[in-house]
Amino acid sequence: MSGSAGFALLCGLPWLLGVLQAGAGERSSRPTPTKAADFDRVYAGTVNINREEIYSFNYTSKPGQVDAVRVYVKSDSEDLQYPILFVVRQQKGVLSWQVPLIFRGLYQRTYNYQEVSRTLCPSEPTPEMGPSEQIIFVDVASMALFDIEYELLVTRLKSFQLTTDKAFNFTASPSQPQYFLYKFPPDVDSVIIKVVSETVYPCSVVSVQDIVCPVYDLDHNVEFNGVYQSMTKQAAITVQKKNFPGEQFFVVFVIKPEDYACGGSVPSSIKGKGNHTWNLQRTKSLQVTIVPSIKESDYVQAMLFSFLSFLSFYLGSLIVAFVHYVRVQRKTSARRYSPDDGSGTVATSHPITTGTPEGSSYGAIDESSSSGGRQLSSPERGPPRGSDTDSSVEEESDFDTMPEIESDKNVIRTKMFLYLSDLSRKDRRIVSKKYKIYFWNIITIAVFYALPVIQLVITYQTVVNVTGNQDICYYNFLCAHPLGVLSAFNNVLSNLGHVLLGFLFLLIVLRRDILHRQSLEAKDTYTLEYGIPKHFGLFYAMGIALMMEGVLSACYHVCPNYSNFQFDTSFMYMIAGLCMLKLYQTRHPDINASAYSAYASFAGVFGKNNVWFWVIFSVIHIVASLALSTQIYYMGRFKIDFGIFRRVVMVLYTDCFQQCSRPMYMDRMVLLIVGNLVNWSFAVFGLVYRPRDFASYMLGIFICNLLLYLAFYIIMKLRSSEKLLPIPLFCIVATAMVWAAALYFFFQNLSSWEETPAESREKNRPCILLGFFDDHDVWHFLSAAALFFSFLVLLTLDDDLDSVRRDKIPVF
C-alpha cells in the first residue's frame, strides 16, 4: 500500500465508522464533553452504547517525588456480554480493564468481580524539568443497549514508596492488586523482601519488577516480567542493586482466584448465570518489610570460616601422624637394642574370656586343630620382591593356589569356631587387587554420573534466572545468599567439608598403605602373620564416595527440587554400602562381593508411589534379607539354586521339629534375627505408609543395617577381650556426638519438595551462623565431620590386633 493511499484510508475511517453507526440506528449523539474531576471524590454515572464518559484529573509533580494514582471502579451489572470498559490514558501509557473483571482458574472455571482497583504506573519528573503538570484521562464506555450504573474514585497514594527496615501493612484481592516502589539507599547493595500474612489462604504471588510500564499486576500476566514466587503465609526474595540500573524496583502483590497453586482446594463459590463464580471474598492482609542483606565482607568471612574449619582437621591429622611416628621410632629403637631369646614369639592374650558362655567360646577348640596356624604364612609368601605386578591372570583368577585339602572351603568355613587364619588363606596380592576394583569403578561412576548432573543443574539455574520463577527451586529464601549465577551460594559452599575431609581421608589411607607396603618389602613378621590383613581398596573407594557426596549435594542445592533429590542421596547409598562391606571384609578377607554386583545393587534404588510398586518392593526386600542372611550365616557356602526350597524344608524339619537343636553359630544367628526383624519392619512400614520420599526411605534402611552391624561388631570385639585403643575410642565418641548434633539440625526442616513451593516457604527460617549459614548448612558441616570420624572408626577399630596372631583372632 502506498503512502497516499494509506493517508486517504485514515482520513476516511471516521466517516466510515459514522456510516456504520448511523446504519445501526443505535447511536445518534457524540460522546459527552470531558469532565474536569477532583481526586478523592466518588463519581457516579451511567453508560450505554450512546453515552460515554471521559474524566480528566490534573495534578502537579515535583522533582524527586513519585506520585502514584489509584483508580477504583464498581458496577452492579452482571452482564458479561456488555461489560463496562475503563480506559486510563497517561502521559506514557494506557491501562484498560472491564467490569465485571474475569479471572480463569483450574479447568477453565471463571471468577468474576464487580469491584476493581488498579494502581497507575507512576511518573517521576527529572530535576531538570522542575515541577510539571500531569493529566490523566479516564474513559468509561459500554456497548450495552441499556444504562449501566458505575462508580469511579481516583485517589493519590500517600504511602507508595517502601522504606528500609520499616514494616508496611495493606490488603489486596484478585481484582484489587497492589504494588509499591522501593529505592536502594546509597550504602545498600542487596536487600531481602520479607512478606508475611497471618492467614494461609487465599494464595498470593509476590513479584519484583523493574520500573517499566505497564506493571504486570494481574493473575494472568504477573509472571510475564521480573522475579516472582507464590505465597501462603511467608515469602522472601533477595534483590541485588546491580540487577536494576535505576536502583529501584516495584514490589507487586497479586491474589490468585484459586488456591490450588498453593496446595489448597478449589473454593466453594456463589454460582451465577452461566456457571460463573461471583465476588468471592478473597481479601488478604499482608505485611512487607525490606531489610538489607549481607555485604561482600560477609561472603569473604563465610568462605574463610569454611576453609579454616576443615583445614583444622588437616592440622590435627598432622599432629597425630607426628606423634605416631615418634612412638614407632622409639619402639623400633627399643626392639633393635633389646635382648632376643630366639623364640620369635609374642605374648598374646586369649581372645575370649572365661566369662563367655560355655559352648559359644571361640577358644573352646584346641588351637592345634586349626589348620590355619600351620599354613598361615603360605599365602603371604608369594613371589619374590618386585613381582607384585598387575597381572590380569592373577587379578581375574578365582582359584586358590593351595593344597587341595587346605583350600576346601566347605571343610574350613563350616567349622564351629573360625579364626581369621581360616578366612585369610588366599594370595594377598590377588585379594588386594580385587578390592582395588572398587576404587577404580567408583571413579568411573563418579565421572560419568557427575558430568550430566552438573549440566542439568546449570540448566535448572539458567531457567530460574531467565524466567524469574522462584517456585522451581525449594530454597530457604530467608537465608539464600546469591553469588554470580547461583541463587543460594551458602548451600553450595557448606558442602566444601565433604570434599576436603574426603581428600584428607584418602591421604590418611595412602599413608597407611605406604607404611604397609614398606613392611611387606621388609618381610616384617608382624605384617605377614599378625593382625587384620590390610586391603585398602574399599577405604580408597569410601574416600572418593565422601568427596562425590559433597559435589553432588552441592549440585542438588543449586536448585533443590523433587527431580534433583536423587543427586543428594546417590553416593550416600554407596557410602553406607561400602562401610558395611568393609566391616564384613575385616574378618572375612577371603569372602568378598564382586565390585560390579555391589555397585549394580546400589544402582537399583528407585521408587514410585503406587500400591503395586510397594507390594513388589516389600516382597523383594524380605526375600533378599533372607537370602543374604543365609549367605552370611553359612559363610557363603549355602548354594542358591532350584533345590534351595527343599534344603530349607529339610533344615527346618531337622533343626526345629525333629529336634530343637541349638544354632551352630549363635552370635551370627542373633545378629541375623535382629537384622531381619528390622528389615521386615521397614518393608511393612513402606507397604502401609508408602512414603513419597523413597530415596530417604532407602537410605534409612542402609543406615539402620550399618549401625546394627557396627554395634554387633563392637560388642563381639569386647566379648572377645579385644581392646579399643585411644584413637578408635576417641573416634567412636566423636562420631556419636557429632552425628547427634548433625541429626538435630537435619530434622530442622527449612523446606520440603514434598509440598507446594508456597507451603515449603512456610518453613523458611533466618540464618543462624555468621548471618550466612542456616540450619541445613550446619547439617552439611557436621555430617561431613561425622562421616570422616565414622571412616576413621572403621580404619582404626582393629589396630589393637596388630600384635595378635591371626590364628588367635576370632571371626564374627
mmCIF file of N, CA and C in Angstrom, residues 9 37 44 61 92 337 354 524 536 565 596 712 744 786:
data_model
loop_
_atom_site.group_PDB
_atom_site.id
_atom_site.type_symbol
_atom_site.label_atom_id
_atom_site.label_comp_id
_atom_site.label_asym_id
_atom_site.label_seq_id
_atom_site.Cartn_x
_atom_site.Cartn_y
_atom_site.Cartn_z
ATOM 1 N N LEU A 9 -7.026 6.412 3.422
ATOM 2 C CA LEU A 9 -7.813 5.464 4.223
ATOM 3 C C LEU A 9 -7.993 5.960 5.650
ATOM 4 N N ALA A 37 -12.328 16.567 36.814
ATOM 5 C CA ALA A 37 -12.714 15.892 38.045
ATOM 6 C C ALA A 37 -11.656 16.116 39.112
ATOM 7 N N ALA A 44 -20.504 9.014 40.222
ATOM 8 C CA ALA A 44 -21.462 8.000 39.816
ATOM 9 C C ALA A 44 -22.076 8.406 38.491
ATOM 10 N N SER A 61 3.502 17.421 39.770
ATOM 11 C CA SER A 61 4.563 16.539 40.285
ATOM 12 C C SER A 61 5.822 17.358 40.487
ATOM 13 N N LYS A 92 2.602 8.422 29.433
ATOM 14 C CA LYS A 92 3.461 7.420 28.813
ATOM 15 C C LYS A 92 2.811 6.062 28.645
ATOM 16 N N TYR A 337 67.634 -52.791 70.177
ATOM 17 C CA TYR A 337 68.653 -52.939 71.216
ATOM 18 C C TYR A 337 68.219 -53.857 72.347
ATOM 19 N N THR A 354 36.967 -66.074 80.211
ATOM 20 C CA THR A 354 36.244 -67.191 80.825
ATOM 21 C C THR A 354 34.797 -66.848 81.093
ATOM 22 N N ASP A 524 58.477 -57.977 57.224
ATOM 23 C CA ASP A 524 58.214 -57.839 58.657
ATOM 24 C C ASP A 524 57.279 -58.966 59.105
ATOM 25 N N PHE A 536 43.326 -51.986 51.166
ATOM 26 C CA PHE A 536 42.897 -50.592 51.251
ATOM 27 C C PHE A 536 41.982 -50.165 50.110
ATOM 28 N N PHE A 565 16.617 -34.515 43.863
ATOM 29 C CA PHE A 565 16.952 -35.059 45.176
ATOM 30 C C PHE A 565 17.767 -36.339 45.089
ATOM 31 N N TYR A 596 31.389 -55.242 40.829
ATOM 32 C CA TYR A 596 30.380 -54.974 39.820
ATOM 33 C C TYR A 596 28.978 -55.259 40.354
ATOM 34 N N PHE A 712 26.958 -54.652 66.625
ATOM 35 C CA PHE A 712 27.255 -56.074 66.830
ATOM 36 C C PHE A 712 28.767 -56.318 66.797
ATOM 37 N N TYR A 744 20.237 -33.366 64.754
ATOM 38 C CA TYR A 744 19.367 -32.323 65.299
ATOM 39 C C TYR A 744 19.112 -31.241 64.254
ATOM 40 N N ALA A 786 31.097 -35.954 60.770
ATOM 41 C CA ALA A 786 30.644 -37.239 61.312
ATOM 42 C C ALA A 786 31.025 -38.387 60.387
#
